[in-house]
JSON list of C-alpha atoms in Angstrom, two decimals:
[
{"chain": "A", "resi": 1416, "resn": "MET", "atom": "CA", "xyz": [0.00, 0.00, 0.00]},
{"chain": "A", "resi": 1417, "resn": "LYS", "atom": "CA", "xyz": [2.80, 2.40, 0.92]},
{"chain": "A", "resi": 1418, "resn": "GLU", "atom": "CA", "xyz": [4.56, 1.74, -2.41]},
{"chain": "A", "resi": 1419, "resn": "HIS", "atom": "CA", "xyz": [1.37, 2.53, -4.29]},
{"chain": "A", "resi": 1420, "resn": "LEU", "atom": "CA", "xyz": [0.99, 5.87, -2.48]},
{"chain": "A", "resi": 1421, "resn": "ASN", "atom": "CA", "xyz": [4.64, 6.69, -3.13]},
{"chain": "A", "resi": 1422, "resn": "TRP", "atom": "CA", "xyz": [4.16, 5.96, -6.83]},
{"chain": "A", "resi": 1423, "resn": "GLU", "atom": "CA", "xyz": [0.99, 8.10, -6.86]},
{"chain": "A", "resi": 1424, "resn": "ASN", "atom": "CA", "xyz": [2.83, 11.01, -5.26]},
{"chain": "A", "resi": 1425, "resn": "LYS", "atom": "CA", "xyz": [5.61, 10.75, -7.83]},
{"chain": "A", "resi": 1426, "resn": "MET", "atom": "CA", "xyz": [3.06, 10.79, -10.65]},
{"chain": "A", "resi": 1427, "resn": "LYS", "atom": "CA", "xyz": [1.30, 13.85, -9.19]},
{"chain": "A", "resi": 1428, "resn": "LYS", "atom": "CA", "xyz": [4.61, 15.68, -8.83]},
{"chain": "A", "resi": 1429, "resn": "ALA", "atom": "CA", "xyz": [5.56, 14.82, -12.42]},
{"chain": "A", "resi": 1430, "resn": "LYS", "atom": "CA", "xyz": [2.21, 16.10, -13.69]},
{"chain": "A", "resi": 1431, "resn": "ILE", "atom": "CA", "xyz": [2.52, 19.30, -11.67]},
{"chain": "A", "resi": 1432, "resn": "LYS", "atom": "CA", "xyz": [6.04, 19.80, -13.03]},
{"chain": "A", "resi": 1433, "resn": "LYS", "atom": "CA", "xyz": [4.78, 19.45, -16.62]},
{"chain": "A", "resi": 1434, "resn": "ILE", "atom": "CA", "xyz": [1.96, 21.90, -15.96]},
{"chain": "A", "resi": 1435, "resn": "VAL", "atom": "CA", "xyz": [4.37, 24.44, -14.45]},
{"chain": "A", "resi": 1436, "resn": "ILE", "atom": "CA", "xyz": [6.83, 24.08, -17.34]},
{"chain": "A", "resi": 1437, "resn": "SER", "atom": "CA", "xyz": [3.93, 24.42, -19.80]},
{"chain": "A", "resi": 1438, "resn": "ALA", "atom": "CA", "xyz": [2.78, 27.60, -18.07]},
{"chain": "A", "resi": 1439, "resn": "MET", "atom": "CA", "xyz": [6.32, 28.98, -18.14]},
{"chain": "A", "resi": 1440, "resn": "LEU", "atom": "CA", "xyz": [6.65, 28.22, -21.85]},
{"chain": "A", "resi": 1441, "resn": "ALA", "atom": "CA", "xyz": [3.21, 29.74, -22.55]},
{"chain": "A", "resi": 1442, "resn": "SER", "atom": "CA", "xyz": [4.36, 32.90, -20.75]},
{"chain": "A", "resi": 1443, "resn": "LEU", "atom": "CA", "xyz": [7.67, 32.92, -22.63]},
{"chain": "A", "resi": 1444, "resn": "THR", "atom": "CA", "xyz": [5.84, 32.40, -25.92]},
{"chain": "A", "resi": 1445, "resn": "CYS", "atom": "CA", "xyz": [3.57, 35.34, -25.16]},
{"chain": "A", "resi": 1446, "resn": "VAL", "atom": "CA", "xyz": [6.47, 37.60, -24.16]},
{"chain": "A", "resi": 1447, "resn": "ALA", "atom": "CA", "xyz": [8.70, 36.55, -27.09]},
{"chain": "A", "resi": 1448, "resn": "THR", "atom": "CA", "xyz": [5.80, 37.20, -29.44]},
{"chain": "A", "resi": 1449, "resn": "MET", "atom": "CA", "xyz": [5.08, 40.63, -27.99]},
{"chain": "A", "resi": 1450, "resn": "ILE", "atom": "CA", "xyz": [8.62, 41.97, -27.46]},
{"chain": "A", "resi": 1451, "resn": "ILE", "atom": "CA", "xyz": [9.61, 42.35, -31.09]},
{"chain": "A", "resi": 1452, "resn": "LYS", "atom": "CA", "xyz": [6.72, 42.88, -33.47]},
{"chain": "A", "resi": 1453, "resn": "ILE", "atom": "CA", "xyz": [7.45, 43.68, -37.09]},
{"chain": "A", "resi": 1454, "resn": "PRO", "atom": "CA", "xyz": [4.24, 44.80, -38.85]},
{"chain": "A", "resi": 1455, "resn": "THR", "atom": "CA", "xyz": [3.28, 42.88, -41.97]},
{"chain": "A", "resi": 1456, "resn": "PRO", "atom": "CA", "xyz": [1.27, 44.29, -44.91]},
{"chain": "A", "resi": 1457, "resn": "LEU", "atom": "CA", "xyz": [-2.06, 42.66, -43.96]},
{"chain": "A", "resi": 1458, "resn": "HIS", "atom": "CA", "xyz": [-2.26, 44.05, -40.40]},
{"chain": "A", "resi": 1459, "resn": "GLY", "atom": "CA", "xyz": [-0.42, 41.13, -38.79]},
{"chain": "A", "resi": 1460, "resn": "TYR", "atom": "CA", "xyz": [3.10, 41.04, -37.41]},
{"chain": "A", "resi": 1461, "resn": "ALA", "atom": "CA", "xyz": [6.24, 38.91, -37.50]},
{"chain": "A", "resi": 1462, "resn": "ASN", "atom": "CA", "xyz": [7.75, 37.99, -34.11]},
{"chain": "A", "resi": 1463, "resn": "LEU", "atom": "CA", "xyz": [10.15, 35.76, -32.17]},
{"chain": "A", "resi": 1464, "resn": "GLY", "atom": "CA", "xyz": [7.49, 33.57, -30.55]},
{"chain": "A", "resi": 1465, "resn": "ASP", "atom": "CA", "xyz": [8.09, 30.63, -32.90]},
{"chain": "A", "resi": 1466, "resn": "CYS", "atom": "CA", "xyz": [11.40, 29.78, -31.24]},
{"chain": "A", "resi": 1467, "resn": "ILE", "atom": "CA", "xyz": [9.52, 29.09, -27.99]},
{"chain": "A", "resi": 1468, "resn": "VAL", "atom": "CA", "xyz": [6.76, 27.28, -29.89]},
{"chain": "A", "resi": 1469, "resn": "LEU", "atom": "CA", "xyz": [9.42, 24.88, -31.21]},
{"chain": "A", "resi": 1470, "resn": "LEU", "atom": "CA", "xyz": [11.03, 24.61, -27.80]},
{"chain": "A", "resi": 1471, "resn": "SER", "atom": "CA", "xyz": [7.63, 23.55, -26.43]},
{"chain": "A", "resi": 1472, "resn": "ALA", "atom": "CA", "xyz": [7.45, 20.81, -29.07]},
{"chain": "A", "resi": 1473, "resn": "PHE", "atom": "CA", "xyz": [10.95, 19.56, -28.24]},
{"chain": "A", "resi": 1474, "resn": "LEU", "atom": "CA", "xyz": [10.69, 19.71, -24.44]},
{"chain": "A", "resi": 1475, "resn": "LEU", "atom": "CA", "xyz": [7.15, 18.68, -23.55]},
{"chain": "A", "resi": 1476, "resn": "PRO", "atom": "CA", "xyz": [4.73, 15.85, -24.23]},
{"chain": "A", "resi": 1477, "resn": "VAL", "atom": "CA", "xyz": [2.56, 16.82, -27.20]},
{"chain": "A", "resi": 1478, "resn": "GLY", "atom": "CA", "xyz": [-0.56, 17.87, -25.27]},
{"chain": "A", "resi": 1479, "resn": "TYR", "atom": "CA", "xyz": [1.38, 20.09, -22.89]},
{"chain": "A", "resi": 1480, "resn": "GLY", "atom": "CA", "xyz": [3.43, 21.57, -25.73]},
{"chain": "A", "resi": 1481, "resn": "PHE", "atom": "CA", "xyz": [0.25, 22.23, -27.71]},
{"chain": "A", "resi": 1482, "resn": "CYS", "atom": "CA", "xyz": [-1.28, 24.11, -24.80]},
{"chain": "A", "resi": 1483, "resn": "ALA", "atom": "CA", "xyz": [1.88, 26.11, -24.07]},
{"chain": "A", "resi": 1484, "resn": "ALA", "atom": "CA", "xyz": [2.36, 27.24, -27.66]},
{"chain": "A", "resi": 1485, "resn": "ALA", "atom": "CA", "xyz": [-1.29, 27.76, -28.56]},
{"chain": "A", "resi": 1486, "resn": "ILE", "atom": "CA", "xyz": [-2.29, 29.60, -25.39]},
{"chain": "A", "resi": 1487, "resn": "GLY", "atom": "CA", "xyz": [0.86, 31.74, -25.23]},
{"chain": "A", "resi": 1488, "resn": "SER", "atom": "CA", "xyz": [0.64, 32.76, -28.88]},
{"chain": "A", "resi": 1489, "resn": "ALA", "atom": "CA", "xyz": [-3.10, 33.44, -28.85]},
{"chain": "A", "resi": 1490, "resn": "LEU", "atom": "CA", "xyz": [-2.76, 35.44, -25.64]},
{"chain": "A", "resi": 1491, "resn": "ALA", "atom": "CA", "xyz": [-0.09, 37.58, -27.30]},
{"chain": "A", "resi": 1492, "resn": "ASP", "atom": "CA", "xyz": [-2.50, 38.31, -30.15]},
{"chain": "A", "resi": 1493, "resn": "VAL", "atom": "CA", "xyz": [-5.25, 39.33, -27.73]},
{"chain": "A", "resi": 1494, "resn": "LEU", "atom": "CA", "xyz": [-2.95, 41.50, -25.60]},
{"chain": "A", "resi": 1495, "resn": "SER", "atom": "CA", "xyz": [-1.40, 43.13, -28.68]},
{"chain": "A", "resi": 1496, "resn": "GLY", "atom": "CA", "xyz": [-4.69, 44.19, -30.24]},
{"chain": "A", "resi": 1497, "resn": "TYR", "atom": "CA", "xyz": [-4.88, 41.39, -32.81]},
{"chain": "A", "resi": 1498, "resn": "ALA", "atom": "CA", "xyz": [-7.77, 39.51, -31.19]},
{"chain": "A", "resi": 1499, "resn": "MET", "atom": "CA", "xyz": [-9.26, 38.51, -34.54]},
{"chain": "A", "resi": 1500, "resn": "TYR", "atom": "CA", "xyz": [-6.09, 36.48, -35.19]},
{"chain": "A", "resi": 1501, "resn": "ALA", "atom": "CA", "xyz": [-6.19, 34.68, -31.81]},
{"chain": "A", "resi": 1502, "resn": "PRO", "atom": "CA", "xyz": [-8.41, 31.70, -32.79]},
{"chain": "A", "resi": 1503, "resn": "ALA", "atom": "CA", "xyz": [-6.39, 31.03, -35.95]},
{"chain": "A", "resi": 1504, "resn": "THR", "atom": "CA", "xyz": [-3.13, 31.50, -34.05]},
{"chain": "A", "resi": 1505, "resn": "PHE", "atom": "CA", "xyz": [-4.28, 29.03, -31.39]},
{"chain": "A", "resi": 1506, "resn": "ILE", "atom": "CA", "xyz": [-4.92, 26.37, -34.03]},
{"chain": "A", "resi": 1507, "resn": "ILE", "atom": "CA", "xyz": [-1.85, 27.12, -36.17]},
{"chain": "A", "resi": 1508, "resn": "LYS", "atom": "CA", "xyz": [0.64, 27.16, -33.27]},
{"chain": "A", "resi": 1509, "resn": "GLY", "atom": "CA", "xyz": [-0.92, 24.02, -31.81]},
{"chain": "A", "resi": 1510, "resn": "LEU", "atom": "CA", "xyz": [-0.61, 22.24, -35.17]},
{"chain": "A", "resi": 1511, "resn": "MET", "atom": "CA", "xyz": [3.01, 23.37, -35.38]},
{"chain": "A", "resi": 1512, "resn": "VAL", "atom": "CA", "xyz": [3.73, 21.66, -32.06]},
{"chain": "A", "resi": 1513, "resn": "ILE", "atom": "CA", "xyz": [1.94, 18.46, -33.06]},
{"chain": "A", "resi": 1514, "resn": "ALA", "atom": "CA", "xyz": [3.92, 18.18, -36.30]},
{"chain": "A", "resi": 1515, "resn": "ALA", "atom": "CA", "xyz": [7.27, 19.15, -34.76]},
{"chain": "A", "resi": 1516, "resn": "TYR", "atom": "CA", "xyz": [6.79, 16.83, -31.79]},
{"chain": "A", "resi": 1517, "resn": "PHE", "atom": "CA", "xyz": [6.02, 13.69, -33.77]},
{"chain": "A", "resi": 1518, "resn": "ILE", "atom": "CA", "xyz": [8.65, 14.28, -36.47]},
{"chain": "A", "resi": 1519, "resn": "TYR", "atom": "CA", "xyz": [11.27, 15.11, -33.83]},
{"chain": "A", "resi": 1520, "resn": "LYS", "atom": "CA", "xyz": [10.45, 11.95, -31.86]},
{"chain": "A", "resi": 1521, "resn": "GLN", "atom": "CA", "xyz": [10.73, 9.78, -34.98]},
{"chain": "A", "resi": 1522, "resn": "PHE", "atom": "CA", "xyz": [14.19, 11.14, -35.72]},
{"chain": "A", "resi": 1523, "resn": "ALA", "atom": "CA", "xyz": [15.25, 10.84, -32.07]},
{"chain": "A", "resi": 1524, "resn": "LYS", "atom": "CA", "xyz": [14.41, 7.10, -32.12]},
{"chain": "A", "resi": 1525, "resn": "LYS", "atom": "CA", "xyz": [16.64, 6.49, -35.14]},
{"chain": "A", "resi": 1526, "resn": "ASP", "atom": "CA", "xyz": [19.61, 8.76, -34.58]},
{"chain": "A", "resi": 1527, "resn": "LYS", "atom": "CA", "xyz": [21.62, 9.95, -31.60]},
{"chain": "A", "resi": 1528, "resn": "ASN", "atom": "CA", "xyz": [22.35, 13.17, -33.50]},
{"chain": "A", "resi": 1529, "resn": "LYS", "atom": "CA", "xyz": [19.16, 15.13, -32.87]},
{"chain": "A", "resi": 1530, "resn": "LEU", "atom": "CA", "xyz": [20.04, 18.09, -35.10]},
{"chain": "A", "resi": 1531, "resn": "PRO", "atom": "CA", "xyz": [18.52, 16.70, -38.32]},
{"chain": "A", "resi": 1532, "resn": "GLY", "atom": "CA", "xyz": [15.29, 15.93, -36.47]},
{"chain": "A", "resi": 1533, "resn": "GLU", "atom": "CA", "xyz": [15.21, 19.37, -34.91]},
{"chain": "A", "resi": 1534, "resn": "ILE", "atom": "CA", "xyz": [15.76, 21.08, -38.26]},
{"chain": "A", "resi": 1535, "resn": "ILE", "atom": "CA", "xyz": [13.31, 18.96, -40.27]},
{"chain": "A", "resi": 1536, "resn": "SER", "atom": "CA", "xyz": [10.58, 19.02, -37.64]},
{"chain": "A", "resi": 1537, "resn": "GLY", "atom": "CA", "xyz": [11.02, 22.77, -37.18]},
{"chain": "A", "resi": 1538, "resn": "LEU", "atom": "CA", "xyz": [10.95, 23.33, -40.93]},
{"chain": "A", "resi": 1539, "resn": "VAL", "atom": "CA", "xyz": [7.70, 21.37, -41.28]},
{"chain": "A", "resi": 1540, "resn": "ALA", "atom": "CA", "xyz": [6.21, 23.32, -38.36]},
{"chain": "A", "resi": 1541, "resn": "GLU", "atom": "CA", "xyz": [7.16, 26.64, -39.94]},
{"chain": "A", "resi": 1542, "resn": "VAL", "atom": "CA", "xyz": [5.63, 25.59, -43.28]},
{"chain": "A", "resi": 1543, "resn": "ILE", "atom": "CA", "xyz": [2.42, 24.87, -41.34]},
{"chain": "A", "resi": 1544, "resn": "MET", "atom": "CA", "xyz": [2.62, 28.38, -39.88]},
{"chain": "A", "resi": 1545, "resn": "ILE", "atom": "CA", "xyz": [3.11, 30.00, -43.29]},
{"chain": "A", "resi": 1546, "resn": "ALA", "atom": "CA", "xyz": [0.33, 27.95, -44.90]},
{"chain": "A", "resi": 1547, "resn": "GLY", "atom": "CA", "xyz": [-2.01, 28.43, -41.94]},
{"chain": "A", "resi": 1548, "resn": "TYR", "atom": "CA", "xyz": [-1.76, 32.21, -41.98]},
{"chain": "A", "resi": 1549, "resn": "PHE", "atom": "CA", "xyz": [-1.99, 32.24, -45.79]},
{"chain": "A", "resi": 1550, "resn": "VAL", "atom": "CA", "xyz": [-5.31, 30.38, -45.60]},
{"chain": "A", "resi": 1551, "resn": "PHE", "atom": "CA", "xyz": [-6.63, 32.42, -42.66]},
{"chain": "A", "resi": 1552, "resn": "GLU", "atom": "CA", "xyz": [-5.70, 35.75, -44.24]},
{"chain": "A", "resi": 1553, "resn": "GLY", "atom": "CA", "xyz": [-6.97, 34.47, -47.58]},
{"chain": "A", "resi": 1554, "resn": "PHE", "atom": "CA", "xyz": [-10.45, 34.18, -46.09]},
{"chain": "A", "resi": 1555, "resn": "LEU", "atom": "CA", "xyz": [-10.12, 37.60, -44.45]},
{"chain": "A", "resi": 1556, "resn": "TYR", "atom": "CA", "xyz": [-8.56, 39.64, -47.25]},
{"chain": "A", "resi": 1557, "resn": "GLY", "atom": "CA", "xyz": [-8.61, 37.41, -50.34]},
{"chain": "A", "resi": 1558, "resn": "PHE", "atom": "CA", "xyz": [-6.03, 34.84, -51.38]},
{"chain": "A", "resi": 1559, "resn": "GLY", "atom": "CA", "xyz": [-4.27, 37.18, -53.80]},
{"chain": "A", "resi": 1560, "resn": "ALA", "atom": "CA", "xyz": [-3.76, 39.72, -51.05]},
{"chain": "A", "resi": 1561, "resn": "SER", "atom": "CA", "xyz": [-2.64, 37.09, -48.53]},
{"chain": "A", "resi": 1562, "resn": "LEU", "atom": "CA", "xyz": [0.34, 36.25, -50.77]},
{"chain": "A", "resi": 1563, "resn": "VAL", "atom": "CA", "xyz": [1.87, 39.54, -49.59]},
{"chain": "A", "resi": 1564, "resn": "ASN", "atom": "CA", "xyz": [2.49, 38.17, -46.07]},
{"chain": "A", "resi": 1565, "resn": "ILE", "atom": "CA", "xyz": [4.25, 34.97, -47.14]},
{"chain": "A", "resi": 1566, "resn": "PRO", "atom": "CA", "xyz": [7.76, 36.55, -47.19]},
{"chain": "A", "resi": 1567, "resn": "ALA", "atom": "CA", "xyz": [7.29, 38.09, -43.71]},
{"chain": "A", "resi": 1568, "resn": "ASN", "atom": "CA", "xyz": [5.93, 34.82, -42.32]},
{"chain": "A", "resi": 1569, "resn": "ALA", "atom": "CA", "xyz": [8.76, 32.91, -43.98]},
{"chain": "A", "resi": 1570, "resn": "MET", "atom": "CA", "xyz": [11.31, 35.24, -42.37]},
{"chain": "A", "resi": 1571, "resn": "GLN", "atom": "CA", "xyz": [9.62, 34.75, -39.00]},
{"chain": "A", "resi": 1572, "resn": "GLY", "atom": "CA", "xyz": [9.78, 30.99, -39.62]},
{"chain": "A", "resi": 1573, "resn": "VAL", "atom": "CA", "xyz": [13.49, 31.05, -40.48]},
{"chain": "A", "resi": 1574, "resn": "VAL", "atom": "CA", "xyz": [14.34, 33.09, -37.38]},
{"chain": "A", "resi": 1575, "resn": "GLY", "atom": "CA", "xyz": [12.09, 30.91, -35.20]},
{"chain": "A", "resi": 1576, "resn": "LEU", "atom": "CA", "xyz": [13.69, 27.75, -36.56]},
{"chain": "A", "resi": 1577, "resn": "ILE", "atom": "CA", "xyz": [17.25, 28.96, -36.04]},
{"chain": "A", "resi": 1578, "resn": "MET", "atom": "CA", "xyz": [16.57, 30.32, -32.56]},
{"chain": "A", "resi": 1579, "resn": "GLY", "atom": "CA", "xyz": [14.53, 27.25, -31.55]},
{"chain": "A", "resi": 1580, "resn": "VAL", "atom": "CA", "xyz": [17.27, 24.85, -32.62]},
{"chain": "A", "resi": 1581, "resn": "LEU", "atom": "CA", "xyz": [19.92, 26.98, -30.89]},
{"chain": "A", "resi": 1582, "resn": "LEU", "atom": "CA", "xyz": [17.88, 27.11, -27.67]},
{"chain": "A", "resi": 1583, "resn": "ILE", "atom": "CA", "xyz": [17.21, 23.37, -27.54]},
{"chain": "A", "resi": 1584, "resn": "ASN", "atom": "CA", "xyz": [20.90, 22.67, -28.10]},
{"chain": "A", "resi": 1585, "resn": "ILE", "atom": "CA", "xyz": [21.87, 25.10, -25.35]},
{"chain": "A", "resi": 1586, "resn": "PHE", "atom": "CA", "xyz": [19.35, 23.36, -23.08]},
{"chain": "A", "resi": 1587, "resn": "GLU", "atom": "CA", "xyz": [20.80, 19.94, -23.94]},
{"chain": "A", "resi": 1588, "resn": "LYS", "atom": "CA", "xyz": [24.42, 21.04, -23.60]},
{"chain": "A", "resi": 1589, "resn": "ASN", "atom": "CA", "xyz": [23.73, 22.51, -20.15]},
{"chain": "A", "resi": 1590, "resn": "LYS", "atom": "CA", "xyz": [21.60, 19.52, -19.16]},
{"chain": "A", "resi": 1591, "resn": "ILE", "atom": "CA", "xyz": [18.57, 21.78, -18.68]},
{"chain": "A", "resi": 1592, "resn": "PHE", "atom": "CA", "xyz": [16.63, 19.39, -20.90]},
{"chain": "A", "resi": 1593, "resn": "ALA", "atom": "CA", "xyz": [17.37, 16.45, -18.59]},
{"chain": "A", "resi": 1594, "resn": "LYS", "atom": "CA", "xyz": [16.42, 18.44, -15.48]},
{"chain": "A", "resi": 1595, "resn": "LEU", "atom": "CA", "xyz": [13.03, 19.31, -16.98]},
{"chain": "A", "resi": 1596, "resn": "GLN", "atom": "CA", "xyz": [12.16, 15.69, -17.76]}
]
């Protein structure tokens, strides 16, 4: 009986730890999204939030990562005056995490060198972001007009990918990744 309670306590602590890390990453996503905002032609903005979105995919189980990225990014839209983007952002950033998580995990199973998995999964996630905002803005402004934001979203994706990969490697090198697990 005592062993069962001990195991239960460990499971509760692990769940609480994941929730706290998810909340931290949601906050970081929100802040990183809001700190540097580069306006785009169709009333949106490019930002640094994607690096934390990718970090959420690499560090957390998929459901927790989804919540961290989707909530943090959507909250940034609401707080920045882009509330009409928040529902689309929630879905797009969540889908980014799902794709990055599963692709990253497949590469991690096959290869000790995680860099190719980080790059490919991040690249797929950023393509989802670009396509997601293209479709969303296409319905808002017309698909011809939404083509205008593809370069800005692509630049945001490139920066997010580079910074996300750098951050996860810094975390791994300093064993921060292992401490969070």
